XYZ file of C-alpha atoms in Angstrom:
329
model
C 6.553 92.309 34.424
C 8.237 89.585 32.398
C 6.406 86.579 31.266
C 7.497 83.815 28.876
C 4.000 82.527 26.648
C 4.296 78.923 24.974
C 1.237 78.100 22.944
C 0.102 81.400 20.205
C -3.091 79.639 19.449
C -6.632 82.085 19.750
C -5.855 82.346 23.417
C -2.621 82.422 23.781
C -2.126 85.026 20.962
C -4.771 87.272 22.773
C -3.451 87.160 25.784
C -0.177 88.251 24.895
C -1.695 91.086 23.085
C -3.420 91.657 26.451
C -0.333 91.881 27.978
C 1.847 93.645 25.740
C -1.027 96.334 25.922
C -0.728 96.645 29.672
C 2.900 97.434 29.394
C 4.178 93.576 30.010
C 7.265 92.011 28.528
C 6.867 88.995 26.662
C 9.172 86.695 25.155
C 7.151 83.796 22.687
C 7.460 80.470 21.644
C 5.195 77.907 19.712
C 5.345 75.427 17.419
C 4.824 77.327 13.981
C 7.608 80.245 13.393
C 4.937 82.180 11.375
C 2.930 82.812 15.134
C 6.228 83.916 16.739
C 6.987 85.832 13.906
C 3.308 87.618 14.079
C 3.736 88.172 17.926
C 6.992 89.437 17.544
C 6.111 91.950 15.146
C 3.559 93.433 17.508
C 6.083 93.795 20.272
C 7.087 90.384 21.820
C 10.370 88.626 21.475
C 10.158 85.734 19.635
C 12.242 82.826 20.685
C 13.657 79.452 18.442
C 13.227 76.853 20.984
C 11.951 76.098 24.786
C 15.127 76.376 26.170
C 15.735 79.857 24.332
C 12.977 81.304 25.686
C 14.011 80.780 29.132
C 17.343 81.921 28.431
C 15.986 85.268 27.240
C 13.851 85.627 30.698
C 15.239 87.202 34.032
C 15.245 85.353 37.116
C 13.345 84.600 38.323
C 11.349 83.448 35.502
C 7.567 82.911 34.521
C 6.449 81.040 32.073
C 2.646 80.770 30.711
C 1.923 77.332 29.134
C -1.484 77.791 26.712
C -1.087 74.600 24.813
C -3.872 71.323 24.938
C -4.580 69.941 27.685
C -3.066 65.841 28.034
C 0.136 65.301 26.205
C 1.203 68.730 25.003
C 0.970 69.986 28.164
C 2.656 66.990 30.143
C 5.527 67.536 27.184
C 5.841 71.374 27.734
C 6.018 71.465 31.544
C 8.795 68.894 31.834
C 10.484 70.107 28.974
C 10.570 73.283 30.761
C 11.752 71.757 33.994
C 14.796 70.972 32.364
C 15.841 74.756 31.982
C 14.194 76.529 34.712
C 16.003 77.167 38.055
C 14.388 77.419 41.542
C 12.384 80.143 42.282
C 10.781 80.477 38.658
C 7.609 79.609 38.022
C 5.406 77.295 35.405
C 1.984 78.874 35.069
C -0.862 76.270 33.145
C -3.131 78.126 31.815
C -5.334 75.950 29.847
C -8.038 72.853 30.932
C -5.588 70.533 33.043
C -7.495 67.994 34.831
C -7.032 68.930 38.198
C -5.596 65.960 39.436
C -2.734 66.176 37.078
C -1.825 69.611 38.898
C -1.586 68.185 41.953
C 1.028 65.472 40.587
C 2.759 68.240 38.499
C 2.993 70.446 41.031
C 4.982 67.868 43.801
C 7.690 67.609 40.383
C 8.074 71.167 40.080
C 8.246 71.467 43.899
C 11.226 68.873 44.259
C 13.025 70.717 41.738
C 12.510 74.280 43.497
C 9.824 75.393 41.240
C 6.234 76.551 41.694
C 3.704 75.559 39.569
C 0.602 77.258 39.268
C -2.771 76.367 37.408
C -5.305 78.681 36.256
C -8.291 78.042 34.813
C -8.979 80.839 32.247
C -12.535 81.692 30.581
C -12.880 84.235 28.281
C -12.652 82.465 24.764
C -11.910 84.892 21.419
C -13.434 87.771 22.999
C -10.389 87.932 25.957
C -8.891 90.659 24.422
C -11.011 93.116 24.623
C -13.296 91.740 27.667
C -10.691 90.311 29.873
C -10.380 86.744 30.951
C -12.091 85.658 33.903
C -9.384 83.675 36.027
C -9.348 80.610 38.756
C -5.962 80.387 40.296
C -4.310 77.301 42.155
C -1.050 77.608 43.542
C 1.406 78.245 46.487
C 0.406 81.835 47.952
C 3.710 83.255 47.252
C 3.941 82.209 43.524
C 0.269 83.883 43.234
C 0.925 87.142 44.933
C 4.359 87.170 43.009
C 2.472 87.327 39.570
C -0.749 89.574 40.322
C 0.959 92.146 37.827
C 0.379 89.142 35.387
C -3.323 88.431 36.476
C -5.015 92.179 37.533
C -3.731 92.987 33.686
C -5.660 89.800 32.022
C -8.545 90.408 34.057
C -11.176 92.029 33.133
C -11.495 94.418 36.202
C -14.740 95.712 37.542
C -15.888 97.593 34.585
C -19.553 99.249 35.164
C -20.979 95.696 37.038
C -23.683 96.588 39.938
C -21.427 95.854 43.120
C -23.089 92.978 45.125
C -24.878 93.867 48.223
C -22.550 93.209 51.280
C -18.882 92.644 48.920
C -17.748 96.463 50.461
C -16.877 94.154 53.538
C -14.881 91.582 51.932
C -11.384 91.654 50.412
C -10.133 89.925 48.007
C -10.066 90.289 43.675
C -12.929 88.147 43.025
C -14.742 91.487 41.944
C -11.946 92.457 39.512
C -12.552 89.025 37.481
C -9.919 86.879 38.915
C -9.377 84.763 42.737
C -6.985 82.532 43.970
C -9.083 79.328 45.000
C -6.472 77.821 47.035
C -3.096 75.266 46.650
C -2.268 73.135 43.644
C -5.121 71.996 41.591
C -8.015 74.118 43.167
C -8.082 76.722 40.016
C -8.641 74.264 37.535
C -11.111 72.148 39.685
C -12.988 74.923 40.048
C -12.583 76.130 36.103
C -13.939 72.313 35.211
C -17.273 72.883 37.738
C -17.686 76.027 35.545
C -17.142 74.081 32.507
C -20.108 71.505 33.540
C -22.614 74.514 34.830
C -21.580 75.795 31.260
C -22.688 72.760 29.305
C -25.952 72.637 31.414
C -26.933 76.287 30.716
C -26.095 75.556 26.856
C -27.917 72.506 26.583
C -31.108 74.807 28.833
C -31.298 77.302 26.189
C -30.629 75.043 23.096
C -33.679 72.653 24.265
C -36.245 75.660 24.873
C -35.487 77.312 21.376
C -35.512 74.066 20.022
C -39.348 73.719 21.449
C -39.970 77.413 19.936
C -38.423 76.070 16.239
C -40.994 73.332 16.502
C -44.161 74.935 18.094
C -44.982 75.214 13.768
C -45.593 70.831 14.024
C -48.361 69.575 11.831
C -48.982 67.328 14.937
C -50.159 70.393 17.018
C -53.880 71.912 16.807
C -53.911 74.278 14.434
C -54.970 77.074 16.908
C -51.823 76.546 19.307
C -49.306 76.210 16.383
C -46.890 79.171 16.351
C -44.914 80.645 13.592
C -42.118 82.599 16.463
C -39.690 84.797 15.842
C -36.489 83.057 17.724
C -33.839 86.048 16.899
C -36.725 88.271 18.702
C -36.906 85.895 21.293
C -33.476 86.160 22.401
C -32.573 89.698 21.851
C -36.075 90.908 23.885
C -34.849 88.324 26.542
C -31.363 90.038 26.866
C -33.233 92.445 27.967
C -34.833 92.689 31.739
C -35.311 89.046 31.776
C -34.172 87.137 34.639
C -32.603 84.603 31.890
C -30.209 86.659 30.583
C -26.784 86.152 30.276
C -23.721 86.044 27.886
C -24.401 82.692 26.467
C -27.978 84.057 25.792
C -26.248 87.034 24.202
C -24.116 85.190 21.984
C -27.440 83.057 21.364
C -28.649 86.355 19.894
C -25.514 86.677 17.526
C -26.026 83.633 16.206
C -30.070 83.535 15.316
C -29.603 87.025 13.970
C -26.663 86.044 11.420
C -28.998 83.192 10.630
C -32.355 81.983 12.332
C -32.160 78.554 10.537
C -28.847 77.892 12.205
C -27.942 76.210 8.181
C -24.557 76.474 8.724
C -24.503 73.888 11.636
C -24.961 70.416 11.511
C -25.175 70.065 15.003
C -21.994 67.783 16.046
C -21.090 69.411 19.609
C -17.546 68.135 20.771
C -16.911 68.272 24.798
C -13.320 69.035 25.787
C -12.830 66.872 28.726
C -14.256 69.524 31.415
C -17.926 67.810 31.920
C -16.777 64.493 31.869
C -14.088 65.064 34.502
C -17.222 67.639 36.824
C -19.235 63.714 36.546
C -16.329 61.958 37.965
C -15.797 64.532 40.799
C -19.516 64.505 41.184
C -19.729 60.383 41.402
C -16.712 60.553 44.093
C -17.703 63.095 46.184
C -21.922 61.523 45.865
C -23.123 64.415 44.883
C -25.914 64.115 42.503
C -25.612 66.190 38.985
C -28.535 65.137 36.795
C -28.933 68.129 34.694
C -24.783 68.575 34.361
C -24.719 64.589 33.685
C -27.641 64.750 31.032
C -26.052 67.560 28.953
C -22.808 65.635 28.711
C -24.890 62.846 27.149
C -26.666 65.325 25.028
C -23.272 66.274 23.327
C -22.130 62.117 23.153
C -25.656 61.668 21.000
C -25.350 64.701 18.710
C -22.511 63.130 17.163
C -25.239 60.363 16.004
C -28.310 62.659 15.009
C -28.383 65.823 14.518
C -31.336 68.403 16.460
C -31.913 72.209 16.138
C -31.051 71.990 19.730
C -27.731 70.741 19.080
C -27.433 73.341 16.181
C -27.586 75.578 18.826
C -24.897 74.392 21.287
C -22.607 74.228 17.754
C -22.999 77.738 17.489
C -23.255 79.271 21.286
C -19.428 77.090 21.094
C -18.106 79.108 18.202
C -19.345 82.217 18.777
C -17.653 82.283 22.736
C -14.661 80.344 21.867
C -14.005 80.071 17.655
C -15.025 76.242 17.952
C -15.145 75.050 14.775
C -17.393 71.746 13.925
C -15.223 68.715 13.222
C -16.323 67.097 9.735
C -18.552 64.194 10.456
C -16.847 60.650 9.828
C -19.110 58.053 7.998
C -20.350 55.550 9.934
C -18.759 52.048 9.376
């Protein structure tokens, strides 16, 4: 299938390589020429300009938008509007607010042209693992790209089947489901978002009690000398806390059990704040999602091993890079 990609950033990049692997055709655009240029030298077309790479796509048309969320986005989509015909298709595929989907999507519709959001997890490791997909959209603009999706996904691969899923339908089990219309993919991506902070900020406050079970204000019989890099690689195994985060945990403390390289400032990209609001409007309470997001607002102010921690779970699943702290006034 033919896709257009705008936005060659760690994702975007990936998942064209993703694609062109699965036999897709792509045709690339982003702001630096050197990305297109890379792209296109591994089999995509690059293009010069929005509008080109529309022109170079065959009705009717999809086009992947993997650019930041807020303004870039907003820019890209309308920008594209102005070139694409009806029938085509926009496809976000980064961390919309949900709510902007919804108002997107009525634009595109006037003009004849579905929009579909898709909240995508999978980080730097995509490539090779597959992304994990939430899809919003009109049913016929969905079923019309599953070509595009089944080949991003990461398929079954050797996971236990759950009891009781050989009577259901459906692609959940392949690593990718359509949660409903406009919208529903990425509210559902930024609920996974906040469950992701809260299982970060979990692990990052029990290692930090391990890294200080050594206190001079502890008896001397109870202190603890532990090995935390043991710790999490023995509870990858068997333990009813494992998980990917815990095995990315395990990356980490092995490349350095001190965590040095860290200071400990953990950014949040918009997703937990936004799982709060939903959670305030629809009264639901969210106490440990809620406290996590405040965990990250004070790390910018003081720096834990905890918060070490979350700094380096965030770059090893997704290449986040700490921001260099300002000075305070």
């Amino acid at each position: 299938m033919q896709l257009g990609m705008v936005g060659l950033g760690r994702m975007g990049a990936n998942m064209t390589r993703r694609l062109l692997r699965g036999g897709h055709t792509l045709v690339v655009s982003d702001l630096s020429p050197e990305a297109v240029k890379q792209l296109a030298g591994e089999g995509a077309s690059g293009s010069t300009s929005l509008e080109d790479l529309v022109g170079k796509l065959k009705a009717p048309r999809a086009v992947w938008v993997m650019v930041p969320a807020g303004g870039p986005t907003e820019n890209t989509v309308q920008s594209l509007l102005q070139y694409m015909q009806p029938g085509d298709a926009i496809i976000d595929g980064g961390n919309s607010y949900f709510k902007d989907d919804v108002r997107r999507s009525r634009i595109c519709k006037s003009k004849g042209v579905d929009y579909v959001d898709v909240g995508t997890s999978g980080g730097v490791w995509g490539l090779e693992r597959g992304y994990c997909m939430m899809i919003g959209g009109p049913d016929n603009a969905v079923k019309r790209l599953d070509p595009i999706f089944k080949t991003l996904a990461p398929g079954r691969g050797d996971i236990a089947r759950t009891p009781g899923r050989e009577k259901m339908g459906g692609t959940s089990e392949d690593g990718y489901i359509h949660c409903g219309p406009s919208g529903a993919g990425h509210f559902v991506k930024m609920v996974h978002n906040g469950i992701e902070y809260g299982m970060m900020q979990a692990y990052a406050e029990g290692f930090d009690i391990f890294k200080n079970a050594t206190s001079k204000d502890l008896p001397e019989d109870i202190r603890y000398d532990l090995n935390l890099a043991d710790i999490a690689e023995v509870w990858r195994r068997g333990s009813v806390v494992s998980s990917w985060l815990l095995d990315l945990t395990a990356i980490a403390l092995a490349e350095n059990p001190t965590l040095s390289e860290y200071s400990g400032f953990v950014q949040d990209s918009g997703e937990g704040r936004w799982t709060i609001q939903a959670a305030i409007e629809e009264s639901v309470p969210a106490e440990v999602l809620t406290a996590s997001l405040f965990t990250r607002f004070r790390s910018r102010q003081e720096h834990t091993f905890a918060e070490k921690m979350l700094s380096a779970m965030r770059q090893k699943f997704g290449g986040h890079v700490e921001p260099t702290a300002q000075p305070k006034k």
